[in-house]
Amino acid sequence: IAAIALTIAIILAVILMMSSGRNQRADTDGSSNNDNRSGGLGSTTASPTTNSLRTASPTFSSPPPTLGIDPSSSPSRSSQPTIAPIKIETQSETFNVILNILASDLMGPPTYINEMQFADESSIPYETLDWVANIDPYTSESILTIESTTTMRRKLLDRYCVVHFYKSMDGPNWIQQMYFLTNIDVCAWNIEVEAYVDGIKCSAEGFVEEIVVYENRLRGSIPIVIYHMQLLNLELPNNINIVGTLPTELGTMQNMEQIMLSNTRIGGTIPTEIGLLSALGYLYLDGTDVDGTIITELGNCHQLKELTLQGTQLSGTIPSEIGRCTRLLGIDFSQNEIGGTIPTEIGRLTDLVIIFFYEAFITGTIPTEIGNCKKASRLYAYSNLMTGRLPTELGNLWSLDHLALYDNDLDGPIPTQLGLSSALTLLFLFQTKLSGTIPTELGNCTSITEFEVNSNMLTGRIPSELGHFTQIRELWLLDNLLTGTIPTELAQSTTLGLFYFSLSLISGTIPTEFGLLTDLSDLQGDLSLIQGPIPSELGNAQSLELFSFTRTFLSGTVPIELGNLKQLEQFLVSSTYLTGDFDPVFCTGEFNFWVDGYFFTSSCSDNEQDGFKSWTVCSCCTHCVPSIMTDFVHLQPPPATCGDVYVACDDNVYAPSCDQCPMAADGQNQICARSCWMNETSGECEKRTEFGLEVPL
């Protein structure tokens, strides 16, 4: 029976070569079996938009316009040349039969394998065909016996291409072999990994549609032979030894829906032929070595839903044509050398959920059109060169969860409209030049967990409405010009873990209500105007690890209740007005401040030469400093009137006056950050301007 079947196969091969229709490739309507493990933006984990893969493709009443690509210039799948019968004398009859069946495919575009390669026993084409014909019994028993010549030919081609792929990518050294090169259907060459399938996946008709191999030590260049298959999905992420470039032949894969080559060493430019992939929905090239510019032809990929180019060598600007991809759900152009402005056309992408531009060279202002992206959940544009004000239209992003715009040259006030983004959980606006007050409207964002506006020029009081942050974990207000006292309402945020307000003009006392904050681990107010005693109620804040109030006006003795803080690692109160004996509180053996990373500082060191006398006793302090330091104005308790000079230099130290600030590296006095004085004529307090800032008293 096997001999008869082989004879029939030989006859069919001859018929195929003589037939005028022998060059037509059958198309199938098999649906994809893709899982949803397509990498999310900037990673190869789950997509930020769950179940977004394999959504129905939209239809157009007329073909969408192209951006200069002529589809007719792309290699055609039906343009295989007529090949005369081939026979490798040293090979088996089966080898020659299969070679003649596949010759018009393999010897045509895009591979152009020649007869000499099939005769060269050291070549991958020869090794592949030799395995398929002579070693693999499945080919003869299950493929060559298929009655339909079209089906038989495509299954032979699929099997050949997959074996060629395996041998080209150093298959024997893969971590998981996934049943590759076993005598079963190629559609079973896969394994299940964490509920997902790695390996080969096929359509319902049994034709290969997906090659999915995650982090499996693939090595070498992706062989062009795979472009003979009608693939829908190519996923090879986290294989750091994959090299080469993206070939122009990608443009021939008209059915391709997803390309994921994240974290490989693929380099070169993005071929413009990708613009021919009208079905492409997902393109992940993050963490690769691709360079050049973002091609404008991507605007032809009208089905594109996720575009991830993070962490590459790309430069240039973001093309405005990206606004044509109106089905985009996520874009990531971060950690590149991309510059220029954010195109206003981003406002056309109304389905965007993820918007990432961080750590690049983006300039200009944030376009107001971004307010049209009302479904946006995360907007990261930090560490760029952007200028101008925050657009009030940010308040239109009602679904916004994370907003990170820090480390830019943005200025002006925080828009009150941000209070409309009630879904906010993370607000990072630090290290910019924002001014004005903290809007009370932000209290409407009750789900905020991290609020960081430090290192700005914010003025005014801390709004009591911040106490509405019922889930807050971190509150960063340091290095601003904030005034007034700490609102007791902050103690309503019982989840508060970190509270930093150093380098500010915050005054008054530490609220006794902070003893209710059982999750509070860090409390820092160095270089502020905080005064008065440490409240004994803080002894109830059992999670406290850091208490840092150096160079403040704390006074009185350390309450014995602080000895209950068994998690305390750093207690920093040097250069304050605290007095008394610390030993009964901290030097009882319950604390080990001498372990690396643990510190306990206070003013417990005499310096008779300079006339300083210690104010505290502390035998277990890691650092003892004089109670008064030569470059600090702690000559008397906090001033009762503004007639007493109180200034902070640029390197965050106090001095009697601006001209007595320490010298900078260039030998000049550092700029004085803030001060107040009394008008000698009127006897009233005045505001003083320092480096262009009017500082309220």
PDB file of C-alpha atoms in Angstrom, residues 76-295:
ATOM      1  CA  SER A  76       3.419  38.265  -5.096  1.00  0.00           C
ATOM      2  CA  ARG A  77       2.698  34.836  -3.672  1.00  0.00           C
ATOM      3  CA  SER A  78       1.475  33.691  -7.066  1.00  0.00           C
ATOM      4  CA  SER A  79       4.528  34.773  -9.038  1.00  0.00           C
ATOM      5  CA  GLN A  80       6.571  31.566  -8.649  1.00  0.00           C
ATOM      6  CA  PRO A  81       8.576  30.725 -11.764  1.00  0.00           C
ATOM      7  CA  THR A  82       8.116  27.566 -13.794  1.00  0.00           C
ATOM      8  CA  ILE A  83      10.730  25.063 -12.628  1.00  0.00           C
ATOM      9  CA  ALA A  84      11.952  22.175 -14.712  1.00  0.00           C
ATOM     10  CA  PRO A  85      11.901  18.764 -12.985  1.00  0.00           C
ATOM     11  CA  ILE A  86      14.790  18.397 -10.528  1.00  0.00           C
ATOM     12  CA  LYS A  87      16.582  15.266  -9.437  1.00  0.00           C
ATOM     13  CA  ILE A  88      19.315  14.986  -6.837  1.00  0.00           C
ATOM     14  CA  GLU A  89      21.101  11.790  -7.900  1.00  0.00           C
ATOM     15  CA  THR A  90      22.446  11.006  -4.436  1.00  0.00           C
ATOM     16  CA  GLN A  91      19.070  11.265  -2.790  1.00  0.00           C
ATOM     17  CA  SER A  92      16.023   9.066  -2.366  1.00  0.00           C
ATOM     18  CA  GLU A  93      12.998   9.040  -4.615  1.00  0.00           C
ATOM     19  CA  THR A  94      10.885  10.552  -1.835  1.00  0.00           C
ATOM     20  CA  PHE A  95      13.392  13.384  -1.430  1.00  0.00           C
ATOM     21  CA  ASN A  96      13.141  14.230  -5.131  1.00  0.00           C
ATOM     22  CA  VAL A  97       9.345  13.953  -5.146  1.00  0.00           C
ATOM     23  CA  ILE A  98       8.977  16.424  -2.288  1.00  0.00           C
ATOM     24  CA  LEU A  99      11.629  18.694  -3.779  1.00  0.00           C
ATOM     25  CA  ASN A 100       9.703  18.897  -7.051  1.00  0.00           C
ATOM     26  CA  ILE A 101       6.423  19.536  -5.232  1.00  0.00           C
ATOM     27  CA  LEU A 102       7.937  22.469  -3.293  1.00  0.00           C
ATOM     28  CA  ALA A 103      10.407  23.720  -5.903  1.00  0.00           C
ATOM     29  CA  SER A 104       8.270  26.506  -7.305  1.00  0.00           C
ATOM     30  CA  ASP A 105       7.751  27.877  -3.775  1.00  0.00           C
ATOM     31  CA  LEU A 106      11.245  27.529  -2.364  1.00  0.00           C
ATOM     32  CA  MET A 107      13.093  28.532  -5.529  1.00  0.00           C
ATOM     33  CA  GLY A 108      10.892  31.565  -6.000  1.00  0.00           C
ATOM     34  CA  PRO A 109      10.554  34.701  -3.906  1.00  0.00           C
ATOM     35  CA  PRO A 110      11.408  35.438  -1.214  1.00  0.00           C
ATOM     36  CA  THR A 111      13.861  32.579  -0.585  1.00  0.00           C
ATOM     37  CA  TYR A 112      15.253  31.815  -4.077  1.00  0.00           C
ATOM     38  CA  ILE A 113      16.880  28.588  -2.889  1.00  0.00           C
ATOM     39  CA  ASN A 114      18.817  27.083  -5.812  1.00  0.00           C
ATOM     40  CA  GLU A 115      19.298  23.469  -6.825  1.00  0.00           C
ATOM     41  CA  MET A 116      22.905  23.470  -5.634  1.00  0.00           C
ATOM     42  CA  GLN A 117      21.803  24.201  -2.073  1.00  0.00           C
ATOM     43  CA  PHE A 118      19.513  21.177  -2.110  1.00  0.00           C
ATOM     44  CA  ALA A 119      22.477  19.095  -3.271  1.00  0.00           C
ATOM     45  CA  ASP A 120      24.845  20.485  -0.618  1.00  0.00           C
ATOM     46  CA  GLU A 121      24.696  18.130   2.353  1.00  0.00           C
ATOM     47  CA  SER A 122      25.981  20.883   4.705  1.00  0.00           C
ATOM     48  CA  SER A 123      23.227  23.384   3.849  1.00  0.00           C
ATOM     49  CA  ILE A 124      20.105  23.900   5.932  1.00  0.00           C
ATOM     50  CA  PRO A 125      17.793  23.450   2.874  1.00  0.00           C
ATOM     51  CA  TYR A 126      19.353  20.016   2.279  1.00  0.00           C
ATOM     52  CA  GLU A 127      19.269  19.029   5.979  1.00  0.00           C
ATOM     53  CA  THR A 128      15.658  20.130   6.254  1.00  0.00           C
ATOM     54  CA  LEU A 129      14.427  18.284   3.180  1.00  0.00           C
ATOM     55  CA  ASP A 130      16.473  15.212   4.099  1.00  0.00           C
ATOM     56  CA  TRP A 131      14.756  15.068   7.501  1.00  0.00           C
ATOM     57  CA  VAL A 132      11.290  15.615   6.030  1.00  0.00           C
ATOM     58  CA  ALA A 133      11.761  12.988   3.274  1.00  0.00           C
ATOM     59  CA  ASN A 134      13.982  10.322   4.789  1.00  0.00           C
ATOM     60  CA  ILE A 135      13.828  10.531   8.590  1.00  0.00           C
ATOM     61  CA  ASP A 136      10.284  11.669   9.275  1.00  0.00           C
ATOM     62  CA  PRO A 137       7.795   8.818   8.679  1.00  0.00           C
ATOM     63  CA  TYR A 138       4.858  11.168   9.199  1.00  0.00           C
ATOM     64  CA  THR A 139       5.532  12.847   5.837  1.00  0.00           C
ATOM     65  CA  SER A 140       5.194   9.679   3.778  1.00  0.00           C
ATOM     66  CA  GLU A 141       2.442   8.101   5.819  1.00  0.00           C
ATOM     67  CA  SER A 142       0.204  11.094   6.531  1.00  0.00           C
ATOM     68  CA  ILE A 143       0.980  13.938   4.106  1.00  0.00           C
ATOM     69  CA  LEU A 144       1.896  12.374   0.766  1.00  0.00           C
ATOM     70  CA  THR A 145      -1.247  10.257   1.006  1.00  0.00           C
ATOM     71  CA  ILE A 146      -3.588  13.269   1.166  1.00  0.00           C
ATOM     72  CA  GLU A 147      -5.955  13.191  -1.827  1.00  0.00           C
ATOM     73  CA  SER A 148      -6.203  16.957  -2.260  1.00  0.00           C
ATOM     74  CA  THR A 149      -3.081  18.114  -4.047  1.00  0.00           C
ATOM     75  CA  THR A 150      -3.564  21.662  -2.782  1.00  0.00           C
ATOM     76  CA  THR A 151      -3.850  20.554   0.857  1.00  0.00           C
ATOM     77  CA  MET A 152      -0.938  18.123   0.512  1.00  0.00           C
ATOM     78  CA  ARG A 153       1.290  20.779  -1.001  1.00  0.00           C
ATOM     79  CA  ARG A 154       0.539  23.364   1.688  1.00  0.00           C
ATOM     80  CA  LYS A 155       1.053  20.867   4.524  1.00  0.00           C
ATOM     81  CA  LEU A 156       4.372  19.816   3.014  1.00  0.00           C
ATOM     82  CA  LEU A 157       5.409  23.444   2.730  1.00  0.00           C
ATOM     83  CA  ASP A 158       4.364  24.170   6.334  1.00  0.00           C
ATOM     84  CA  ARG A 159       6.314  21.181   7.647  1.00  0.00           C
ATOM     85  CA  TYR A 160       9.382  22.053   5.603  1.00  0.00           C
ATOM     86  CA  CYS A 161       9.309  25.726   6.741  1.00  0.00           C
ATOM     87  CA  VAL A 162       8.910  24.878  10.429  1.00  0.00           C
ATOM     88  CA  VAL A 163      11.773  22.363  10.328  1.00  0.00           C
ATOM     89  CA  HIS A 164      13.903  24.923   8.454  1.00  0.00           C
ATOM     90  CA  PHE A 165      13.042  27.494  11.156  1.00  0.00           C
ATOM     91  CA  TYR A 166      14.061  25.054  13.908  1.00  0.00           C
ATOM     92  CA  LYS A 167      17.394  24.219  12.309  1.00  0.00           C
ATOM     93  CA  SER A 168      18.160  27.886  11.491  1.00  0.00           C
ATOM     94  CA  MET A 169      17.448  29.025  15.070  1.00  0.00           C
ATOM     95  CA  ASP A 170      19.743  26.525  16.819  1.00  0.00           C
ATOM     96  CA  GLY A 171      16.820  24.289  17.732  1.00  0.00           C
ATOM     97  CA  PRO A 172      18.815  21.449  19.356  1.00  0.00           C
ATOM     98  CA  ASN A 173      19.934  23.891  22.087  1.00  0.00           C
ATOM     99  CA  TRP A 174      16.486  25.237  22.933  1.00  0.00           C
ATOM    100  CA  ILE A 175      15.442  24.919  26.568  1.00  0.00           C
ATOM    101  CA  GLN A 176      12.070  23.459  25.586  1.00  0.00           C
ATOM    102  CA  GLN A 177      11.944  21.262  22.504  1.00  0.00           C
ATOM    103  CA  MET A 178       8.119  21.391  22.350  1.00  0.00           C
ATOM    104  CA  TYR A 179       7.962  18.126  20.341  1.00  0.00           C
ATOM    105  CA  PHE A 180       9.733  19.739  17.378  1.00  0.00           C
ATOM    106  CA  LEU A 181      11.076  17.157  14.904  1.00  0.00           C
ATOM    107  CA  THR A 182       8.895  14.342  16.153  1.00  0.00           C
ATOM    108  CA  ASN A 183       6.808  12.115  13.878  1.00  0.00           C
ATOM    109  CA  ILE A 184       3.487  13.765  14.696  1.00  0.00           C
ATOM    110  CA  ASP A 185       1.498  16.490  13.019  1.00  0.00           C
ATOM    111  CA  VAL A 186       3.380  19.812  13.084  1.00  0.00           C
ATOM    112  CA  CYS A 187       0.279  21.340  14.677  1.00  0.00           C
ATOM    113  CA  ALA A 188       1.093  19.310  17.808  1.00  0.00           C
ATOM    114  CA  TRP A 189       4.621  20.695  18.089  1.00  0.00           C
ATOM    115  CA  ASN A 190       3.837  22.777  21.154  1.00  0.00           C
ATOM    116  CA  ILE A 191       3.530  22.686  24.920  1.00  0.00           C
ATOM    117  CA  GLU A 192       1.342  24.481  27.427  1.00  0.00           C
ATOM    118  CA  VAL A 193       3.177  26.966  29.641  1.00  0.00           C
ATOM    119  CA  GLU A 194       1.186  28.656  32.384  1.00  0.00           C
ATOM    120  CA  ALA A 195      -2.092  28.153  30.532  1.00  0.00           C
ATOM    121  CA  TYR A 196      -0.597  29.456  27.279  1.00  0.00           C
ATOM    122  CA  VAL A 197       0.679  27.522  24.298  1.00  0.00           C
ATOM    123  CA  ASP A 198       4.281  27.815  23.127  1.00  0.00           C
ATOM    124  CA  GLY A 199       5.274  26.406  19.781  1.00  0.00           C
ATOM    125  CA  ILE A 200       3.258  25.897  16.593  1.00  0.00           C
ATOM    126  CA  LYS A 201      -0.454  26.655  16.408  1.00  0.00           C
ATOM    127  CA  CYS A 202      -2.677  25.904  13.446  1.00  0.00           C
ATOM    128  CA  SER A 203      -6.033  26.761  11.960  1.00  0.00           C
ATOM    129  CA  ALA A 204      -9.014  24.424  12.157  1.00  0.00           C
ATOM    130  CA  GLU A 205      -7.968  23.071   8.750  1.00  0.00           C
ATOM    131  CA  GLY A 206      -4.553  22.116  10.097  1.00  0.00           C
ATOM    132  CA  PHE A 207      -2.429  24.804   8.445  1.00  0.00           C
ATOM    133  CA  VAL A 208       0.280  26.634  10.416  1.00  0.00           C
ATOM    134  CA  GLU A 209      -0.826  30.114  11.471  1.00  0.00           C
ATOM    135  CA  GLU A 210       1.319  30.937  14.485  1.00  0.00           C
ATOM    136  CA  ILE A 211       4.899  30.516  15.637  1.00  0.00           C
ATOM    137  CA  VAL A 212       5.088  31.382  19.337  1.00  0.00           C
ATOM    138  CA  VAL A 213       8.352  30.752  21.182  1.00  0.00           C
ATOM    139  CA  TYR A 214       9.011  32.747  24.349  1.00  0.00           C
ATOM    140  CA  GLU A 215      12.459  33.003  25.971  1.00  0.00           C
ATOM    141  CA  ASN A 216      13.816  29.704  24.697  1.00  0.00           C
ATOM    142  CA  ARG A 217      17.431  30.440  23.652  1.00  0.00           C
ATOM    143  CA  LEU A 218      16.684  30.912  19.979  1.00  0.00           C
ATOM    144  CA  ARG A 219      19.815  32.004  18.170  1.00  0.00           C
ATOM    145  CA  GLY A 220      20.528  33.470  14.746  1.00  0.00           C
ATOM    146  CA  SER A 221      18.531  35.356  12.120  1.00  0.00           C
ATOM    147  CA  ILE A 222      14.876  34.598  11.479  1.00  0.00           C
ATOM    148  CA  PRO A 223      14.921  32.607   8.206  1.00  0.00           C
ATOM    149  CA  ILE A 224      13.101  34.165   5.293  1.00  0.00           C
ATOM    150  CA  VAL A 225      11.571  30.762   4.522  1.00  0.00           C
ATOM    151  CA  ILE A 226       8.839  31.357   7.115  1.00  0.00           C
ATOM    152  CA  TYR A 227       7.367  34.000   4.822  1.00  0.00           C
ATOM    153  CA  HIS A 228       6.172  31.176   2.568  1.00  0.00           C
ATOM    154  CA  MET A 229       3.624  30.275   5.239  1.00  0.00           C
ATOM    155  CA  GLN A 230       0.388  32.147   5.697  1.00  0.00           C
ATOM    156  CA  LEU A 231       1.198  33.225   9.253  1.00  0.00           C
ATOM    157  CA  LEU A 232      -1.095  35.357  11.347  1.00  0.00           C
ATOM    158  CA  ASN A 233       1.153  35.608  14.368  1.00  0.00           C
ATOM    159  CA  LEU A 234       4.921  35.607  14.933  1.00  0.00           C
ATOM    160  CA  GLU A 235       5.931  35.848  18.608  1.00  0.00           C
ATOM    161  CA  LEU A 236       9.581  35.328  19.549  1.00  0.00           C
ATOM    162  CA  PRO A 237      10.135  37.670  22.530  1.00  0.00           C
ATOM    163  CA  ASN A 238      12.910  37.543  25.121  1.00  0.00           C
ATOM    164  CA  ASN A 239      15.300  35.577  22.909  1.00  0.00           C
ATOM    165  CA  ILE A 240      18.301  37.847  23.230  1.00  0.00           C
ATOM    166  CA  ASN A 241      20.400  35.981  20.655  1.00  0.00           C
ATOM    167  CA  ILE A 242      18.038  36.572  17.749  1.00  0.00           C
ATOM    168  CA  VAL A 243      19.878  38.952  15.418  1.00  0.00           C
ATOM    169  CA  GLY A 244      19.558  40.319  11.910  1.00  0.00           C
ATOM    170  CA  THR A 245      17.107  42.841  10.522  1.00  0.00           C
ATOM    171  CA  LEU A 246      13.446  43.033   9.658  1.00  0.00           C
ATOM    172  CA  PRO A 247      13.290  41.966   5.994  1.00  0.00           C
ATOM    173  CA  THR A 248      11.242  43.747   3.388  1.00  0.00           C
ATOM    174  CA  GLU A 249       9.570  40.378   2.723  1.00  0.00           C
ATOM    175  CA  LEU A 250       7.372  41.100   5.741  1.00  0.00           C
ATOM    176  CA  GLY A 251       5.215  43.043   3.315  1.00  0.00           C
ATOM    177  CA  THR A 252       4.191  39.788   1.598  1.00  0.00           C
ATOM    178  CA  MET A 253       2.433  38.437   4.693  1.00  0.00           C
ATOM    179  CA  GLN A 254      -0.882  40.083   3.996  1.00  0.00           C
ATOM    180  CA  ASN A 255      -2.717  38.142   6.721  1.00  0.00           C
ATOM    181  CA  MET A 256      -0.251  38.935   9.514  1.00  0.00           C
ATOM    182  CA  GLU A 257      -2.020  40.256  12.601  1.00  0.00           C
ATOM    183  CA  GLN A 258       0.742  40.296  15.223  1.00  0.00           C
ATOM    184  CA  ILE A 259       4.525  40.630  15.230  1.00  0.00           C
ATOM    185  CA  MET A 260       6.261  40.405  18.591  1.00  0.00           C
ATOM    186  CA  LEU A 261      10.063  40.503  18.655  1.00  0.00           C
ATOM    187  CA  SER A 262      10.470  42.220  22.036  1.00  0.00           C
ATOM    188  CA  ASN A 263      13.845  41.997  23.772  1.00  0.00           C
ATOM    189  CA  THR A 264      15.769  40.506  20.874  1.00  0.00           C
ATOM    190  CA  ARG A 265      18.790  41.903  19.076  1.00  0.00           C
ATOM    191  CA  ILE A 266      16.914  42.582  15.853  1.00  0.00           C
ATOM    192  CA  GLY A 267      18.384  45.751  14.352  1.00  0.00           C
ATOM    193  CA  GLY A 268      18.295  47.930  11.279  1.00  0.00           C
ATOM    194  CA  THR A 269      15.460  50.176  10.220  1.00  0.00           C
ATOM    195  CA  ILE A 270      11.765  49.375  10.243  1.00  0.00           C
ATOM    196  CA  PRO A 271      10.963  48.441   6.613  1.00  0.00           C
ATOM    197  CA  THR A 272       8.364  50.645   4.968  1.00  0.00           C
ATOM    198  CA  GLU A 273       6.742  47.468   3.593  1.00  0.00           C
ATOM    199  CA  ILE A 274       5.169  46.946   7.022  1.00  0.00           C
ATOM    200  CA  GLY A 275       2.692  49.554   5.838  1.00  0.00           C
ATOM    201  CA  LEU A 276       1.333  46.889   3.460  1.00  0.00           C
ATOM    202  CA  LEU A 277       0.148  44.712   6.366  1.00  0.00           C
ATOM    203  CA  SER A 278      -3.426  45.885   6.345  1.00  0.00           C
ATOM    204  CA  ALA A 279      -4.459  43.290   8.956  1.00  0.00           C
ATOM    205  CA  LEU A 280      -1.655  44.102  11.406  1.00  0.00           C
ATOM    206  CA  GLY A 281      -3.069  44.765  14.850  1.00  0.00           C
ATOM    207  CA  TYR A 282      -0.083  44.413  17.162  1.00  0.00           C
ATOM    208  CA  LEU A 283       3.546  45.399  16.609  1.00  0.00           C
ATOM    209  CA  TYR A 284       6.034  44.938  19.442  1.00  0.00           C
ATOM    210  CA  LEU A 285       9.651  45.900  18.777  1.00  0.00           C
ATOM    211  CA  ASP A 286      10.463  47.087  22.304  1.00  0.00           C
ATOM    212  CA  GLY A 287      13.904  46.295  23.657  1.00  0.00           C
ATOM    213  CA  THR A 288      15.382  45.678  20.203  1.00  0.00           C
ATOM    214  CA  ASP A 289      18.194  47.433  18.339  1.00  0.00           C
ATOM    215  CA  VAL A 290      16.050  48.874  15.554  1.00  0.00           C
ATOM    216  CA  ASP A 291      17.122  52.368  14.561  1.00  0.00           C
ATOM    217  CA  GLY A 292      16.234  55.070  12.093  1.00  0.00           C
ATOM    218  CA  THR A 293      12.883  56.807  12.350  1.00  0.00           C
ATOM    219  CA  ILE A 294       9.311  55.778  12.998  1.00  0.00           C
ATOM    220  CA  ILE A 295       8.054  55.169   9.474  1.00  0.00           C
TER     221      ILE A 295
END
